[in-house]
Structure formats: structure tokens, C-alpha cells
Amino acid sequence: MTKMFGTNGVRGIVNSTLDVELALQLGKAIGIECKNEYLKAYDDTEAARKENPDGKIPFYKFANPSIDLDRNVNAVAIAVDTRISADMLRFAVSSGLMAVGCDVLYLGALPTPALQLYVKNHAVIGGVMITASHNPPEYNGIKVISFDGTEASEKLEAAIEDRYDDTNIELAGWDTVGESKTVLGADEAYVDSIVSKVNVAKIKAAKLRVVLDCTNGAAFHTSPLLLKKLGVSAVTLNADPQGEFPGHQSEPTEDNLSDLKEMVKITGAALGIAHDGDADRCVFVDDKGNYVSGDKALAILGGSIVKAHKGGIVVTPVATSSLIDEVITDAGGQVIRTAVGSPKVAREMMVHDDGWFGGEENGGLIFFDQQYCRDGGMAIGRMLESILNEGPLSDQVARLPIYYTVKKKVKCPDNLKVPVVKFLDEQTADLKKDKTDGLKLLFENGWVHARASGTEAIFRVYAESKDKDLAEKWAEHYRQIVEKFIEDNLQ
């Protein structure tokens, strides 16, 4: 993990650990390093073309070939979620970008994947999303998007951080500073892209009813519009943009979705849908009003996709349930595990020609035929298709193997996150382990995964087994070990 960037951008409490001075300097660094990244890719591609003009170019396989060598090296797109501090930080980042000569294209309040699709398909060198995703309303964040629409790589983030520390960043001349303009239509273009990839006729013919919870966040326009274009009758909750998140906290956990669960039962809906604050994630409630964990949704959609392709790879982090392995293997596919974080999942998918699908247990799902990033809108379309092809979601869940996953967390200051893992490693020297990310203890009948959060001051302990009591026992045992270590070492 880099100094400033966590698993999903730079985040902090507004006007405390994240202020306009930081955002301004970060904007300058982003402008310079996004341009450097693109120019390096351009040079590499030109060299490859000259060396093998008739061969396959080892460029980004998902980039639009008509624009991969025709981008405006001075343009960066920016969008926001609905947080109160969005404009303050957006203006600061934009000022930094313009100070180093970048033009700023402001797309408005959008889901993160809508910004990513715009960057991927338009002649710009990168994007910036002002969002703190699922964090409480006092937080905000700055997420960097590479020119190909993917989240910034660790290499790019490290370059931005190094540039941020440069006290003598070269600024543009008075006559070459960037300009800012508002660009309309990215929201509808995003919705239309999803619609083009699903079976619209079949969905319309089914005359489905769903309940949609937009969490007062960035999906307030795009997800209702998507359902309208698919001919789905939608009852909406929290569909007005409010940065305080008055309906419920912006993380779509079961505890926060009691209204959605109840409304699904009241209306007899086929599906309940909920997003997080920036709508790159999507979780579901089945037709009986039961919350469907992200692991189960990942297994259901992954199994369907692998069956449709008669094999292939599904990528997911080490923290995801073993349910995925069982379902995907039975469907004729293969599971590859990565460290936690959607950029790591997406980049692993990209290196495999048959990496059809990937995602995390938190509702972040990645579809190769849309774009290599978490896409809450695309997840809606695919889940509607799954219901029509495989039956009610409650029946699909009932057919899944049963695993019990228990999740615990402990408040943990940043300076103790690494020492906790080291301590646990020492205390479990005789156990089989996976150190892909944090520490995963592997038992014959389950596992325990201990890892520091990359976005919050907490340490997570997950445990899983087909034996519920055992999963509970493991989770609590290792939570107590972590908690005691932290208490003993607080200064």
C-alpha cells in the first residue's frame, strides 16, 4: 500500500485529513503523471507497431483501437458523487489540473463506472472521481482513473505520490493553463451501454417489478433510467441526491437495508437492488425479502457466465467465500485469487483471454464485456437476466452450497496495521497460510483471514467453515487476539 492511496483512492475526513490544500497539490500531480502514463503507453505501442506491423499490438486489449493513439494529452474528466463536500474538492483538484496545463471536463454527479466508461471511450488521458464510496458522510476521497478506464495501478499511484511530494512542480505558463467545461450526456451514454449488452426484449416481456434503493448516492438518475429503458417497473427508495445519506448509511450492508427488504415483501417484487455511495457496487434482496450476500451473488452470476462460455476464469480476492470455488468448478471454470481490491481483480482478469468475470464479496462485480471495473449498473442487468434464465433469486440461492462466513472488525490505527499482521504470523507459526493479502490461515475445514482495511482505521477478521459454530469460534478467537494486541500497543 502506498502512503496516501488505500485500496480505493485517497480518502479522509473532510477539512481534517482531507482538505483543499491536499486536493490542489494532488490535482497537479495527477495531471502530470496521467499524461506521463499515457505517453509511455503511446510510445510502447508505436514501437510495437513498427516492430511487428502485421501482428497483434500488445496494447490494452479493451481500449477502443480507433482512439488509442489519438487522445488529447491535456484533457482529464472529473465527476463526483452526492457528498456535501463534492464541489469543494472538485474545484481544488480541477485547479491543480489546470495549473499544470490540463483541460478539465466536468461530467457532473455520476456513478464511478459511468466516469470510467467515458474515460475509456473518449480522447482524454485520465479521470478523477470525487467519492468516498461507502464511507460515512464526513468522509470524501479522490480516486484516479487511467486513460483506459481502469482504476489507477499501484505504479501510477506511487508516481502520483512521488510527484505530490515535489515542492517545485513545474506549472504551465499564463497562456497555457487549462480550461474547464461541463460535458453533458455521460450518464445516458453509460445506461445505453448497459442496455446494449443485455436481452432487452426478454426483460421487457417479463414485466418485472423491482425495488431500487439508490442510497441517496450517485445512482439517483442512472439506475432508475436503466430500469425504465429495460421496461422494469421500479419502486424507488432514497433516490434523491443527498450527501448526508439520510435514508441510511451509504454502505449497502444487511443492517442498512431493512426498508428495502420490507418493501420487496410488501410489493411482491422479483428483486431488491441497492447501491453504495458511488454506485460501483450493487447488492441484492431476493423475492422473499432476504438479503443476498455478495459472495452468493458473485457465485450465481459467475456460474451463469462460465456455463454460457463453456468454461473460463473467475477472479476474486482471497477474502471471498470458498463457495465461489465450488460453484465455478462445478460449472466447468477456474477461480484465480488476488489481493483485496477491485483494481487487482480487474488487472488479473485482463491478462487472461478467458477472464470473463470477477468481483469481490462486497457487491463489486466486474464484467469483461462492459469494462474492467466494478459496475453496479451492469450488475443489475445481469441479475435480471439470471432471474429470467434460472428462476427466482430465492430458488437460485437455495441451490447454492452452504458456507458460513463470520465477519468481525476492530478499530486499529494505521501505525499498528502492519505490526498486527506480523504478530499474528508469529503466533500461528505452525499453521498453513496464504499471504497473498494480510494473513489467511488455512484449516482442513475452513479458513480465517486477517487483514487491515485500506480505506478505514479498522482491522478485519473473517472466518469461514461449513460448520457455523466453528466459524463463529474462529472469528471471535482471532478478533480477541487482534484487539488485545492493539490495546497493548496503543500509545
Short mmCIF file of C-alpha atoms in Angstrom, two decimals, residues 144-437:
data_model
loop_
_atom_site.label_atom_id
_atom_site.label_comp_id
_atom_site.label_asym_id
_atom_site.label_seq_id
_atom_site.Cartn_x
_atom_site.Cartn_y
_atom_site.Cartn_z
CA VAL A 144 -7.73 8.30 -10.10
CA ILE A 145 -8.77 6.65 -13.37
CA SER A 146 -6.21 5.69 -16.02
CA PHE A 147 -6.75 6.63 -19.67
CA ASP A 148 -8.09 3.12 -20.42
CA GLY A 149 -10.92 3.46 -17.89
CA THR A 150 -9.38 1.23 -15.24
CA GLU A 151 -8.62 2.35 -11.71
CA ALA A 152 -5.07 3.63 -11.35
CA SER A 153 -2.43 0.96 -10.97
CA GLU A 154 -0.16 0.88 -7.94
CA LYS A 155 2.64 2.09 -10.21
CA LEU A 156 0.66 5.15 -11.26
CA GLU A 157 -0.44 5.85 -7.68
CA ALA A 158 3.17 5.66 -6.49
CA ALA A 159 4.24 8.07 -9.25
CA ILE A 160 1.48 10.50 -8.24
CA GLU A 161 2.57 10.34 -4.62
CA ASP A 162 6.19 11.00 -5.53
CA ARG A 163 5.12 13.96 -7.65
CA TYR A 164 2.87 15.20 -4.83
CA ASP A 165 5.95 15.46 -2.60
CA ASP A 166 7.74 17.60 -5.19
CA THR A 167 7.73 21.16 -3.86
CA ASN A 168 8.77 22.52 -7.26
CA ILE A 169 6.14 21.09 -9.60
CA GLU A 170 6.50 22.83 -12.95
CA LEU A 171 3.39 24.86 -13.69
CA ALA A 172 2.01 25.88 -17.07
CA GLY A 173 2.66 29.34 -18.41
CA TRP A 174 -0.01 32.01 -18.09
CA ASP A 175 -1.10 31.35 -21.67
CA THR A 176 -1.14 27.53 -21.45
CA VAL A 177 -3.12 26.90 -18.27
CA GLY A 178 -6.05 24.55 -18.70
CA GLU A 179 -9.71 25.39 -19.09
CA SER A 180 -12.78 23.84 -17.54
CA LYS A 181 -16.06 22.99 -19.20
CA THR A 182 -19.14 20.97 -18.39
CA VAL A 183 -19.89 17.94 -20.56
CA LEU A 184 -23.44 16.56 -20.61
CA GLY A 185 -24.66 13.09 -21.51
CA ALA A 186 -22.19 10.75 -19.82
CA ASP A 187 -25.00 9.39 -17.64
CA GLU A 188 -27.23 8.38 -20.55
CA ALA A 189 -24.28 7.04 -22.55
CA TYR A 190 -23.44 4.79 -19.61
CA VAL A 191 -27.02 3.50 -19.34
CA ASP A 192 -27.23 2.92 -23.09
CA SER A 193 -24.01 0.91 -23.00
CA ILE A 194 -25.52 -1.46 -20.42
CA VAL A 195 -28.79 -1.73 -22.33
CA SER A 196 -26.89 -2.70 -25.49
CA LYS A 197 -25.39 -5.73 -23.74
CA VAL A 198 -28.45 -7.37 -22.18
CA ASN A 199 -31.50 -9.12 -23.58
CA VAL A 200 -33.84 -6.15 -23.56
CA ALA A 201 -36.72 -7.91 -25.33
CA LYS A 202 -36.78 -10.78 -22.85
CA ILE A 203 -36.57 -8.47 -19.84
CA LYS A 204 -39.36 -6.22 -21.15
CA ALA A 205 -41.58 -9.20 -21.91
CA ALA A 206 -41.29 -10.44 -18.31
CA LYS A 207 -42.89 -7.25 -16.92
CA LEU A 208 -40.85 -7.47 -13.73
CA ARG A 209 -41.27 -5.30 -10.66
CA VAL A 210 -38.23 -4.41 -8.51
CA VAL A 211 -37.44 -2.17 -5.58
CA LEU A 212 -34.41 0.06 -6.06
CA ASP A 213 -32.52 1.74 -3.20
CA CYS A 214 -30.17 4.42 -4.56
CA THR A 215 -28.80 5.23 -1.08
CA ASN A 216 -29.13 8.99 -1.81
CA GLY A 217 -25.98 8.49 -3.86
CA ALA A 218 -24.65 8.70 -7.39
CA ALA A 219 -27.13 6.20 -8.91
CA PHE A 220 -30.07 8.55 -8.28
CA HIS A 221 -30.55 9.12 -12.02
CA THR A 222 -28.79 6.31 -13.88
CA SER A 223 -30.30 3.24 -12.21
CA PRO A 224 -33.94 4.44 -12.43
CA LEU A 225 -33.26 5.35 -16.07
CA LEU A 226 -31.74 1.93 -16.73
CA LEU A 227 -34.77 0.14 -15.32
CA LYS A 228 -37.10 2.37 -17.31
CA LYS A 229 -35.27 1.56 -20.57
CA LEU A 230 -35.47 -2.15 -19.71
CA GLY A 231 -39.22 -1.94 -19.17
CA VAL A 232 -38.94 -2.85 -15.49
CA SER A 233 -41.41 -1.35 -13.03
CA ALA A 234 -39.35 0.17 -10.20
CA VAL A 235 -40.34 1.33 -6.74
CA THR A 236 -37.52 3.64 -5.67
CA LEU A 237 -36.12 4.37 -2.22
CA ASN A 238 -33.65 7.13 -1.36
CA ALA A 239 -33.48 8.22 -4.99
CA ASP A 240 -32.93 11.91 -4.23
CA PRO A 241 -29.28 13.00 -4.10
CA GLN A 242 -28.41 13.99 -0.52
CA GLY A 243 -24.85 13.95 0.76
CA GLU A 244 -25.86 13.38 4.36
CA PHE A 245 -27.27 9.96 3.35
CA PRO A 246 -30.45 10.48 5.40
CA GLY A 247 -32.09 7.22 4.30
CA HIS A 248 -29.32 5.07 5.74
CA GLN A 249 -25.54 4.88 5.75
CA SER A 250 -24.04 4.53 2.29
CA GLU A 251 -22.64 1.04 2.74
CA PRO A 252 -25.23 -1.48 1.46
CA THR A 253 -24.91 -3.97 4.30
CA GLU A 254 -27.87 -6.01 5.52
CA ASP A 255 -28.22 -3.85 8.64
CA ASN A 256 -28.69 -0.77 6.46
CA LEU A 257 -31.29 -2.28 4.12
CA SER A 258 -34.23 -3.12 6.38
CA ASP A 259 -36.55 -0.77 4.45
CA LEU A 260 -35.57 -2.38 1.14
CA LYS A 261 -36.17 -5.88 2.45
CA GLU A 262 -39.60 -4.92 3.80
CA MET A 263 -40.61 -3.09 0.63
CA VAL A 264 -39.76 -6.11 -1.53
CA LYS A 265 -42.16 -8.21 0.54
CA ILE A 266 -44.89 -5.55 0.56
CA THR A 267 -44.80 -5.00 -3.20
CA GLY A 268 -44.25 -8.62 -4.23
CA ALA A 269 -41.18 -7.55 -6.19
CA ALA A 270 -38.97 -10.02 -8.02
CA LEU A 271 -35.82 -8.32 -6.78
CA GLY A 272 -34.44 -5.71 -4.42
CA ILE A 273 -31.42 -3.66 -5.53
CA ALA A 274 -29.13 -1.41 -3.50
CA HIS A 275 -26.01 0.60 -4.35
CA ASP A 276 -23.25 2.19 -2.33
CA GLY A 277 -22.50 5.92 -2.47
CA ASP A 278 -20.77 5.96 -5.86
CA ALA A 279 -22.77 3.04 -7.34
CA ASP A 280 -19.85 0.92 -8.45
CA ARG A 281 -21.24 -1.76 -6.16
CA CYS A 282 -24.63 -3.45 -6.15
CA VAL A 283 -26.20 -5.87 -3.69
CA PHE A 284 -29.48 -7.73 -3.91
CA VAL A 285 -32.51 -8.79 -1.90
CA ASP A 286 -34.35 -11.85 -3.19
CA ASP A 287 -38.05 -12.14 -3.99
CA LYS A 288 -38.80 -13.25 -0.41
CA GLY A 289 -37.16 -10.21 1.14
CA ASN A 290 -33.95 -11.95 2.14
CA TYR A 291 -30.60 -10.19 1.86
CA VAL A 292 -28.27 -11.97 -0.58
CA SER A 293 -24.62 -11.72 0.42
CA GLY A 294 -22.10 -10.51 -2.12
CA ASP A 295 -20.44 -13.94 -2.13
CA LYS A 296 -23.69 -15.59 -3.21
CA ALA A 297 -24.42 -13.04 -5.93
CA LEU A 298 -20.87 -13.47 -7.19
CA ALA A 299 -21.29 -17.25 -7.29
CA ILE A 300 -24.67 -17.09 -9.05
CA LEU A 301 -23.57 -14.67 -11.77
CA GLY A 302 -20.14 -16.25 -12.13
CA GLY A 303 -21.62 -19.70 -12.54
CA SER A 304 -24.02 -18.47 -15.21
CA ILE A 305 -21.29 -16.70 -17.15
CA VAL A 306 -18.91 -19.66 -17.03
CA LYS A 307 -21.67 -22.02 -18.20
CA ALA A 308 -22.52 -19.70 -21.08
CA HIS A 309 -18.88 -19.65 -22.20
CA LYS A 310 -18.39 -23.38 -21.54
CA GLY A 311 -15.51 -22.66 -19.17
CA GLY A 312 -13.28 -19.76 -18.30
CA ILE A 313 -11.81 -17.89 -15.37
CA VAL A 314 -13.45 -16.04 -12.49
CA VAL A 315 -11.16 -13.76 -10.47
CA THR A 316 -11.81 -12.84 -6.84
CA PRO A 317 -9.75 -11.86 -3.76
CA VAL A 318 -8.55 -14.22 -1.05
CA ALA A 319 -11.26 -12.92 1.30
CA THR A 320 -14.13 -14.23 -0.81
CA SER A 321 -16.04 -17.33 0.28
CA SER A 322 -14.93 -20.81 -0.83
CA LEU A 323 -18.48 -21.05 -2.16
CA ILE A 324 -17.10 -19.43 -5.31
CA ASP A 325 -14.58 -22.22 -5.90
CA GLU A 326 -17.20 -24.94 -5.53
CA VAL A 327 -19.77 -23.28 -7.82
CA ILE A 328 -17.33 -22.19 -10.52
CA THR A 329 -15.53 -25.55 -10.58
CA ASP A 330 -18.85 -27.39 -10.91
CA ALA A 331 -19.74 -25.07 -13.80
CA GLY A 332 -16.53 -26.03 -15.61
CA GLY A 333 -14.50 -22.93 -14.76
CA GLN A 334 -11.47 -21.94 -12.72
CA VAL A 335 -11.03 -19.46 -9.87
CA ILE A 336 -7.95 -17.27 -9.52
CA ARG A 337 -7.38 -15.43 -6.22
CA THR A 338 -5.82 -11.99 -5.79
CA ALA A 339 -5.15 -9.49 -3.06
CA VAL A 340 -8.15 -7.45 -1.94
CA GLY A 341 -9.13 -4.52 -4.15
CA SER A 342 -11.07 -4.27 -7.37
CA PRO A 343 -8.09 -2.89 -9.39
CA LYS A 344 -6.15 -6.06 -8.59
CA VAL A 345 -9.10 -8.24 -9.62
CA ALA A 346 -9.61 -6.28 -12.85
CA ARG A 347 -5.95 -6.38 -13.84
CA GLU A 348 -5.79 -10.13 -13.25
CA MET A 349 -8.86 -10.57 -15.47
CA MET A 350 -7.17 -8.53 -18.19
CA VAL A 351 -4.19 -10.87 -18.57
CA HIS A 352 -6.42 -13.88 -19.34
CA ASP A 353 -8.22 -14.14 -22.66
CA ASP A 354 -10.93 -16.15 -20.90
CA GLY A 355 -11.18 -13.98 -17.77
CA TRP A 356 -14.91 -13.50 -18.21
CA PHE A 357 -15.91 -12.30 -14.75
CA GLY A 358 -14.58 -11.13 -11.42
CA GLY A 359 -15.59 -9.41 -8.24
CA GLU A 360 -15.45 -9.00 -4.51
CA GLU A 361 -17.64 -10.19 -1.67
CA ASN A 362 -18.86 -6.61 -1.05
CA GLY A 363 -21.01 -6.42 -4.19
CA GLY A 364 -18.33 -5.13 -6.55
CA LEU A 365 -18.81 -7.09 -9.80
CA ILE A 366 -16.70 -6.80 -12.97
CA PHE A 367 -17.98 -7.84 -16.41
CA PHE A 368 -15.38 -8.26 -19.18
CA ASP A 369 -17.79 -7.30 -21.96
CA GLN A 370 -18.62 -3.93 -20.37
CA GLN A 371 -15.39 -2.66 -18.80
CA TYR A 372 -12.67 -3.76 -16.41
CA CYS A 373 -14.02 -2.14 -13.29
CA ARG A 374 -16.77 -2.67 -10.73
CA ASP A 375 -20.08 -1.77 -12.34
CA GLY A 376 -23.25 -1.62 -10.26
CA GLY A 377 -25.44 -0.80 -13.24
CA MET A 378 -24.21 -3.73 -15.28
CA ALA A 379 -24.79 -5.98 -12.26
CA ILE A 380 -28.48 -5.02 -12.34
CA GLY A 381 -28.82 -6.03 -15.97
CA ARG A 382 -27.07 -9.35 -15.49
CA MET A 383 -29.08 -10.25 -12.37
CA LEU A 384 -32.36 -9.55 -14.18
CA GLU A 385 -31.23 -11.90 -16.94
CA SER A 386 -30.26 -14.51 -14.36
CA ILE A 387 -33.74 -14.43 -12.82
CA LEU A 388 -35.34 -14.93 -16.23
CA ASN A 389 -32.95 -17.72 -17.22
CA GLU A 390 -32.51 -19.57 -13.92
CA GLY A 391 -35.66 -18.80 -11.92
CA PRO A 392 -36.43 -16.66 -8.86
CA LEU A 393 -33.39 -15.44 -6.99
CA SER A 394 -34.55 -17.15 -3.79
CA ASP A 395 -34.51 -20.50 -5.63
CA GLN A 396 -31.05 -19.84 -7.04
CA VAL A 397 -29.74 -19.03 -3.56
CA ALA A 398 -31.34 -22.17 -2.14
CA ARG A 399 -29.44 -24.31 -4.66
CA LEU A 400 -26.05 -22.98 -3.53
CA PRO A 401 -23.77 -24.98 -1.21
CA ILE A 402 -23.93 -23.72 2.36
CA TYR A 403 -20.92 -21.95 3.87
CA TYR A 404 -20.92 -19.82 6.99
CA THR A 405 -18.80 -16.68 6.91
CA VAL A 406 -18.44 -14.58 10.05
CA LYS A 407 -17.03 -11.07 9.75
CA LYS A 408 -15.52 -9.11 12.63
CA LYS A 409 -13.67 -5.82 12.78
CA VAL A 410 -11.59 -3.95 15.34
CA LYS A 411 -10.65 -0.27 15.42
CA CYS A 412 -6.99 -0.05 14.50
CA PRO A 413 -4.74 2.99 13.95
CA ASP A 414 -2.72 2.99 10.76
CA ASN A 415 0.60 2.61 12.56
CA LEU A 416 -0.46 -0.75 14.02
CA LYS A 417 -1.90 -2.34 10.88
CA VAL A 418 1.36 -3.94 9.76
CA PRO A 419 2.50 -4.96 13.27
CA VAL A 420 -0.80 -6.76 13.89
CA VAL A 421 -0.28 -9.00 10.87
CA LYS A 422 3.32 -9.69 11.87
CA PHE A 423 2.21 -10.58 15.40
CA LEU A 424 -0.49 -12.95 14.14
CA ASP A 425 2.00 -14.57 11.79
CA GLU A 426 4.34 -15.24 14.69
CA GLN A 427 1.54 -16.57 16.89
CA THR A 428 0.44 -19.06 14.21
CA ALA A 429 3.84 -20.28 13.05
CA ASP A 430 2.70 -23.92 12.90
CA LEU A 431 -0.32 -23.31 10.65
CA LYS A 432 -0.66 -23.44 6.86
CA LYS A 433 -1.03 -19.91 5.45
CA ASP A 434 -1.73 -17.80 2.39
CA LYS A 435 0.00 -14.40 2.47
CA THR A 436 -1.43 -13.01 -0.75
CA ASP A 437 -3.01 -10.20 1.27
#
